[in-house]
Amino acid sequence: MSATAALDVHPDRLLPADPSLRSVARRLYDSVKDLSIISPHGHVPPQWIAEDIPFRDPTSLLITPDHYVNRMLHANGASLADLGVGRGPLSDEDARAAFRILCTNWSAFRGTPVRYWFEDELGPIFGVTERPSAANADAIYDQIAAKIATPEFRPRALMDAFDIAVMATTDDPCDDLSAHEQLAQDSSFTRRVVPTFRPDKYLDAALATWNTDVDRLGEVSGIETGDYAGYIAALEDRRRYFVAHGAVSADHGVIDAGTDILSTEEATRIFAAARSGSVTDDEATALRRHMISEMARMSCEDGLVMTIHPGVRRNHHIPTFETYGADVGCDIPIAVEYTDALRPLLNAYGTHPNLHLVLFTIDETVYSREIAPLAGFYPSVYVGVPWWFIDAPEAIQRFRAAVTETAGFARTSGFIDDTRAFCSIPARHDMSRRLDAGYIAKLVVEHRLPEDEAFEAITDLVANNPRKVFKL
Amino acid sequence: MSATAALDVHPDRLLPADPSLRSVARRLYDSVKDLSIISPHGHVPPQWIAEDIPFRDPTSLLITPDHYVNRMLHANGASLADLGVGRGPLSDEDARAAFRILCTNWSAFRGTPVRYWFEDELGPIFGVTERPSAANADAIYDQIAAKIATPEFRPRALMDAFDIAVMATTDDPCDDLSAHEQLAQDSSFTRRVVPTFRPDKYLDAALATWNTDVDRLGEVSGIETGDYAGYIAALEDRRRYFVAHGAVSADHGVIDAGTDILSTEEATRIFAAARSGSVTDDEATALRRHMISEMARMSCEDGLVMTIHPGVRRNHHIPTFETYGADVGCDIPIAVEYTDALRPLLNAYGTHPNLHLVLFTIDETVYSREIAPLAGFYPSVYVGVPWWFIDAPEAIQRFRAAVTETAGFARTSGFIDDTRAFCSIPARHDMSRRLDAGYIAKLVVEHRLPEDEAFEAITDLVANNPRKVFKL
Amino acid sequence: MSATAALDVHPDRLLPADPSLRSVARRLYDSVKDLSIISPHGHVPPQWIAEDIPFRDPTSLLITPDHYVNRMLHANGASLADLGVGRGPLSDEDARAAFRILCTNWSAFRGTPVRYWFEDELGPIFGVTERPSAANADAIYDQIAAKIATPEFRPRALMDAFDIAVMATTDDPCDDLSAHEQLAQDSSFTRRVVPTFRPDKYLDAALATWNTDVDRLGEVSGIETGDYAGYIAALEDRRRYFVAHGAVSADHGVIDAGTDILSTEEATRIFAAARSGSVTDDEATALRRHMISEMARMSCEDGLVMTIHPGVRRNHHIPTFETYGADVGCDIPIAVEYTDALRPLLNAYGTHPNLHLVLFTIDETVYSREIAPLAGFYPSVYVGVPWWFIDAPEAIQRFRAAVTETAGFARTSGFIDDTRAFCSIPARHDMSRRLDAGYIAKLVVEHRLPEDEAFEAITDLVANNPRKVFKL
């Protein structure tokens, strides 16, 4: 690989190879490529926008906080420490060294969406024209550093440049949402940033931190959480607080999709055992599953859309977790079951008009077998688009092929970027639009969908489905 | 979507986009498109044919009894009651209203096989030229209503028009098969309608109705079913009755594929416990699995082909079941295991020359992992084609790609429409022929199969495999 | 099918149909098609090479020992005995009869890789120009028989003709490796044949033969295997012996991927129970899983690459096993779990610089869900290419699409032929090269990978990855 190779960001990238497909796909893509970005689930810190904080350096912007990048470099021999993970602000020297690791390992990312997103950032956003390599790593670092020092690269300016109309953050139920408040009261800020209620750690009594967290829930809500009734009331209170601050959804990261409902007596008993530190693992699991159904019940009342992201074994490599903490690239998916697991919740609330339940998976086997059939019957259920490891071109095409025939386009969520990598947001949404255009073009060319409806379908996926599904 | 958009039923629909593939696929398709339909498994009531009953109205023909349609409309906001489900004959006003719901939601079916089949019925069969919409719903309703009032649209005339050479129905073991008898004795009827032995409810002692059903089995067979030996004898008797009335297969809808064989003593003991109402769930499961192996043993003796359709959680939404009954669209698939589950049956009977065992699945993961390897060793095992949710273009192509490399074409069952939607039968078989032509065309163009053999292969799939596998 | 149809072995076989894809794929393939074959895992007996034994007849070369062929002929009605299975050397008459069974059933292999490989052997290697059929079976038999009687068809000459640079055999830990020794000391032999340490039967105390085998392990190593410490020491000794004789890897065929680590006390206790014949099934399983982690520990010390092939129910049809023995075509895959199963091993050794752990699967569902994410974090983990039933064109393309986006090309193993069918080795490697060229061509034409990097990527897959992963 030559050090001076050009960075190729082709206008037809990701469109199908066949000329007849490409031609239709290009027209479909052109019809939606300039539509505003709607990002109903993601992990950008709201403070970045509220305070319009300049990005510090290319490494802390593009590498250190992004576990998609870290994990691949780690697999190919880098230490997480050398990438800045778990270290706080890096010296210029160390930041440059980390950036060189990335550029030197450019070929390890061949065929991955991480490289695709990077190139779509480096070229169109940062004006990089050479393919990264060991030889030009410093020059590219300098070029990006110079850009992010300018006002045009502050978060709010980028949000305008990226045309992000709506962006959801992910927030702790005890968060005071002051950043969101600040944005709401700032009349100069015309975009929409909404919080998301993410109560995982308050619902899992098996966690060592649970008792402390439930205490804090009581303090923040002003509702005593010493017993189950108070705990429920406090959660309801915080959800109302989030709704009042613009939240449209609650997100649930769970190891399984279980939703078995306990009697109030049994829930009260287990809650008390958990508060006194004597809960068993099975009881904690039972309470957690019950609480997912409780969240659905509350959604029927307060209208928060409910998203579920199950099936990831977090911190698979414990020595890495102990050294670097969570979210550093060693979370590994497992198989997940939805049909039986969700049955209690869906029998109780699945036809309630207020409930929107968006089901995500990394276990692709459930798309055609479980999620699409559920979304093809329950008016509350929507198929979440591919997430995390499978937010990638081939996987997204497999997803559309797996769910559309059973659930149609109307029962899918629209794209979710799910990222804390702010500058990758346009690339991720654009990738999704290109791939959906390709899928729909195939339907047109194979005479499975008239072309006029194809244009409606792609617009629905980009603009209408996310607004409808997330009540925006 | 314009209300006056044309209904596009293109001659090349579903054929591959690539011109070289399409050209070969078209020739392969042309070679089989006019072959008679062989439908060895389906759900059309035999009385329709025996008595040549005219269809009542477009809604009761196309919507109300078809759970493929109902579930999607329900997911998109319609009530099942408004579609006529569970209500008996609809007034003209209500039938029209239901039809309007379908037409108004036409876009919700984009990219689904349900829409594909509908369009292939509306255009070629009913002469509809406009795409359904809220605006033309009544006109299309009138057009179909006028057609089905004519003699050419009576079931027997359609069976001729569709060129259905053989059609299997699905029948209760206690059915007297009088409709089949009537057809057999009618020399003016030259097509073949055969019953299928479907004993599910007689084999599952966990069902509340089981004891009553086993009583009736005794009455109908004239063999006392008070003990296990009589129960077996009565089932054998009814199978003989079905064989004598033309049956070629027995069908088994089961939650899992288990076939563990009990000793006669243990089976006798559990049967007695079940008859006295004291059976446990585990015992009932053990008896059910044992009885599947017993069905295989009987097939070795009487020659009935055995088809297994496992892995669907029936009536997932219990409130819907309680209001509307079964088969209304809320059955949801689950994962299924075949390798270990079928081992007892296959060790006992898997190499018996009389046994044909056709394995269906909705869980696509088992095609390459379990079913194709089983069919690639056991001379009794055939791979059933995609069924229900996965009887759809992309899924059928995945199926061929998943099983052909391990089991070849020869070990697959040929197409099964599995439908009670009579007018969709030609569309379903035609879809299958087009898709198989596309798959085989790819083998030709990629020089993996000589073209002369490709024509043999597609003819086998359409005409020879179903006759061989179902002993027709 | 005409008896005189030509055998078509087209230069563009397996390349994509689309002209733009095919053009790029052809250039990529051309760049690697003549590179030496590296075969780091297979089952050719080393004696064949060491003693340069002439092949006996076409049937014993191409049919009898190849369970890929036998199973398909058995499924289509042949008896294994008629194919020579379990019978020792066949008479000329019987060998010809078996060959006729193959040729007569040629159409049953349509669309399978077995037929593809056969044709790639029959044409390019044996000069057959007609498609096999009942009519020309004897003539083709004669043609092959005449060829293998010549010096050019002795194993060493073929190894040169096939340009096999490195070939690994699979060997019992107690084997003296005399064939490898003989080759090493033969200066006229310039190719590399290395043994592979395959200890399965020594690690599974549930096997009836285990105690005898562990006794022999003690005898061969000269280390007393009466207690656990001696057993471990004896295994370490034999691994060192293999390393000294050129081994680069140890292979593990296991029913599951479990690796739970026992305390030394518990391992010692279970080992003692097993030696005294009083081990329970659960204890034997616990010891087996522990020993897989012990193998990883030893690999960290002696550097042997560790390959794992889990998830096959061996000898599914017990009557066949009892008549014909193992490896005759009735092994059937089952679902496998890797994420949790491998966690103990990976937590202990997953970041050790000496460990290379190559994970194979027949259960395709784990590629995107488990194996690629593991290989995308752990520097020790590599994704093994498709194996056995899924070493086939469509499956290999699914594999690349499933793993590349999460793990990149760099974390995959390179091709493994895993065969005892010596003459199929070039066809298998060539098939892999063609398919990888097709996959990479798609990335190029869809502007997902620059063309100069595509040439590097295909060279890596063919030449560099296997050398790096297997430390060759």
XYZ file of C-alpha atoms in Angstrom, chain C residues 89-278:
190
model
C -9.507 -53.869 -0.488
C -12.203 -54.406 -3.120
C -12.029 -56.788 -6.040
C -11.769 -55.104 -9.411
C -15.361 -56.056 -10.073
C -16.618 -54.538 -6.839
C -14.512 -51.414 -7.250
C -15.961 -50.916 -10.715
C -19.474 -51.500 -9.388
C -18.953 -48.826 -6.725
C -17.652 -46.424 -9.329
C -20.751 -47.081 -11.428
C -22.928 -46.169 -8.453
C -21.171 -42.827 -8.271
C -21.470 -42.109 -11.987
C -25.093 -43.223 -12.119
C -25.944 -40.834 -9.308
C -24.047 -37.908 -10.796
C -27.203 -35.791 -10.931
C -27.777 -36.217 -7.190
C -24.659 -34.103 -6.609
C -25.913 -31.137 -8.663
C -25.266 -27.919 -6.830
C -22.959 -29.516 -4.253
C -19.260 -28.811 -3.715
C -18.564 -32.543 -3.867
C -19.509 -32.551 -7.517
C -17.598 -29.335 -8.090
C -14.438 -30.814 -6.596
C -14.909 -34.049 -8.507
C -15.182 -32.262 -11.809
C -12.157 -30.154 -10.985
C -10.247 -33.407 -10.374
C -11.621 -35.446 -13.256
C -10.919 -32.816 -15.887
C -7.707 -31.011 -14.954
C -6.008 -33.908 -13.131
C -7.242 -37.034 -14.853
C -8.049 -35.632 -18.269
C -11.650 -36.816 -18.280
C -13.630 -34.967 -20.944
C -17.063 -36.528 -20.606
C -19.583 -35.963 -17.871
C -19.845 -39.156 -15.784
C -22.922 -41.296 -16.308
C -23.968 -44.920 -16.156
C -22.899 -45.261 -19.783
C -19.317 -44.110 -19.454
C -18.582 -45.177 -15.860
C -16.318 -48.046 -16.869
C -14.431 -45.996 -19.416
C -13.762 -43.255 -16.898
C -12.742 -45.847 -14.339
C -10.235 -47.248 -16.812
C -8.929 -43.822 -17.654
C -8.281 -42.977 -14.004
C -6.863 -46.431 -13.299
C -4.388 -46.001 -16.136
C -3.306 -42.624 -14.832
C -2.709 -43.698 -11.249
C -0.571 -46.577 -12.478
C 1.965 -44.065 -13.809
C 4.825 -42.497 -11.809
C 3.332 -39.041 -12.352
C 0.407 -40.012 -10.143
C 2.386 -41.203 -7.153
C 1.718 -39.042 -4.068
C 5.046 -37.179 -4.111
C 4.778 -36.386 -7.789
C 1.243 -35.114 -7.242
C 2.373 -33.059 -4.275
C 4.811 -31.355 -6.658
C 2.236 -31.083 -9.410
C -0.255 -29.586 -6.988
C 2.483 -27.310 -5.597
C 1.658 -28.109 -1.986
C 4.344 -26.245 -0.056
C 3.159 -27.235 3.408
C 0.802 -29.994 4.423
C -0.243 -30.852 7.967
C -1.378 -34.347 8.852
C -3.471 -35.288 11.898
C -1.804 -37.612 14.362
C -2.325 -39.511 17.556
C -0.276 -38.180 20.473
C 1.209 -41.650 20.921
C 2.265 -41.886 17.289
C 6.035 -42.139 16.890
C 5.830 -39.850 13.840
C 8.166 -42.163 11.970
C 6.682 -41.159 8.627
C 7.406 -37.515 9.387
C 10.889 -38.497 10.559
C 11.462 -40.382 7.336
C 10.418 -37.366 5.285
C 12.567 -35.024 7.349
C 15.625 -37.178 6.721
C 14.949 -37.566 3.013
C 16.913 -34.807 1.331
C 15.203 -35.550 -1.981
C 11.900 -34.396 -0.486
C 11.718 -30.639 -0.485
C 8.133 -30.083 0.574
C 7.041 -29.695 4.190
C 4.788 -32.260 5.878
C 4.113 -31.528 9.543
C 2.242 -33.530 12.159
C -0.684 -32.201 14.201
C -1.263 -33.141 17.829
C -4.830 -34.471 18.118
C -5.439 -35.584 21.717
C -9.263 -35.881 21.794
C -9.521 -39.434 23.038
C -6.966 -38.845 25.792
C -8.997 -35.946 27.169
C -12.430 -37.522 27.392
C -12.739 -39.823 30.406
C -16.281 -40.728 29.354
C -14.905 -42.890 26.541
C -14.686 -46.624 27.183
C -11.173 -46.611 25.718
C -9.869 -43.764 27.857
C -8.129 -45.764 30.567
C -6.302 -47.924 28.043
C -5.298 -44.864 26.056
C -3.996 -43.075 29.129
C -2.012 -46.190 30.014
C -0.447 -46.111 26.573
C 0.272 -42.405 26.961
C 2.298 -43.322 30.048
C 4.171 -46.044 28.211
C 5.004 -43.969 25.179
C 6.068 -40.929 27.163
C 7.844 -42.918 29.849
C 5.974 -40.869 32.418
C 3.681 -42.625 34.848
C 0.056 -41.591 34.159
C -1.426 -43.075 37.297
C -2.151 -39.668 38.759
C -3.190 -36.298 37.383
C 0.261 -34.723 37.648
C 1.782 -37.548 35.627
C -0.990 -37.347 33.061
C -0.323 -33.654 32.570
C 3.401 -34.236 32.387
C 2.953 -37.018 29.849
C 0.803 -34.818 27.625
C 3.349 -32.019 27.880
C 6.044 -34.500 26.940
C 4.206 -35.726 23.866
C 3.517 -32.156 22.760
C 7.233 -31.448 23.019
C 7.861 -34.574 20.949
C 5.468 -33.283 18.296
C 7.062 -29.833 18.342
C 10.453 -31.467 17.900
C 9.067 -33.278 14.860
C 7.776 -30.139 13.251
C 4.232 -29.846 14.589
C 2.809 -26.329 14.573
C -0.660 -26.998 15.915
C -2.878 -29.094 18.150
C -6.408 -29.857 17.031
C -9.428 -30.437 19.219
C -12.674 -32.038 18.088
C -15.139 -31.531 20.901
C -18.877 -31.766 21.302
C -19.048 -28.353 22.991
C -16.660 -25.429 23.442
C -16.631 -25.563 27.254
C -13.400 -24.586 29.019
C -14.258 -24.268 32.701
C -11.096 -24.540 34.748
C -10.969 -26.863 37.759
C -8.769 -26.427 40.783
C -5.804 -28.798 40.716
C -7.347 -30.606 43.658
C -10.618 -31.151 41.851
C -8.914 -32.180 38.634
C -6.750 -34.610 40.584
C -9.775 -36.061 42.300
C -11.793 -36.516 39.104
C -8.809 -37.962 37.267
C -8.359 -40.521 40.034
C -12.044 -41.414 39.883
C -11.797 -41.833 36.135
C -8.711 -44.015 36.389
C -10.525 -46.222 38.888
C -13.569 -46.448 36.641
C -15.939 -44.593 38.946
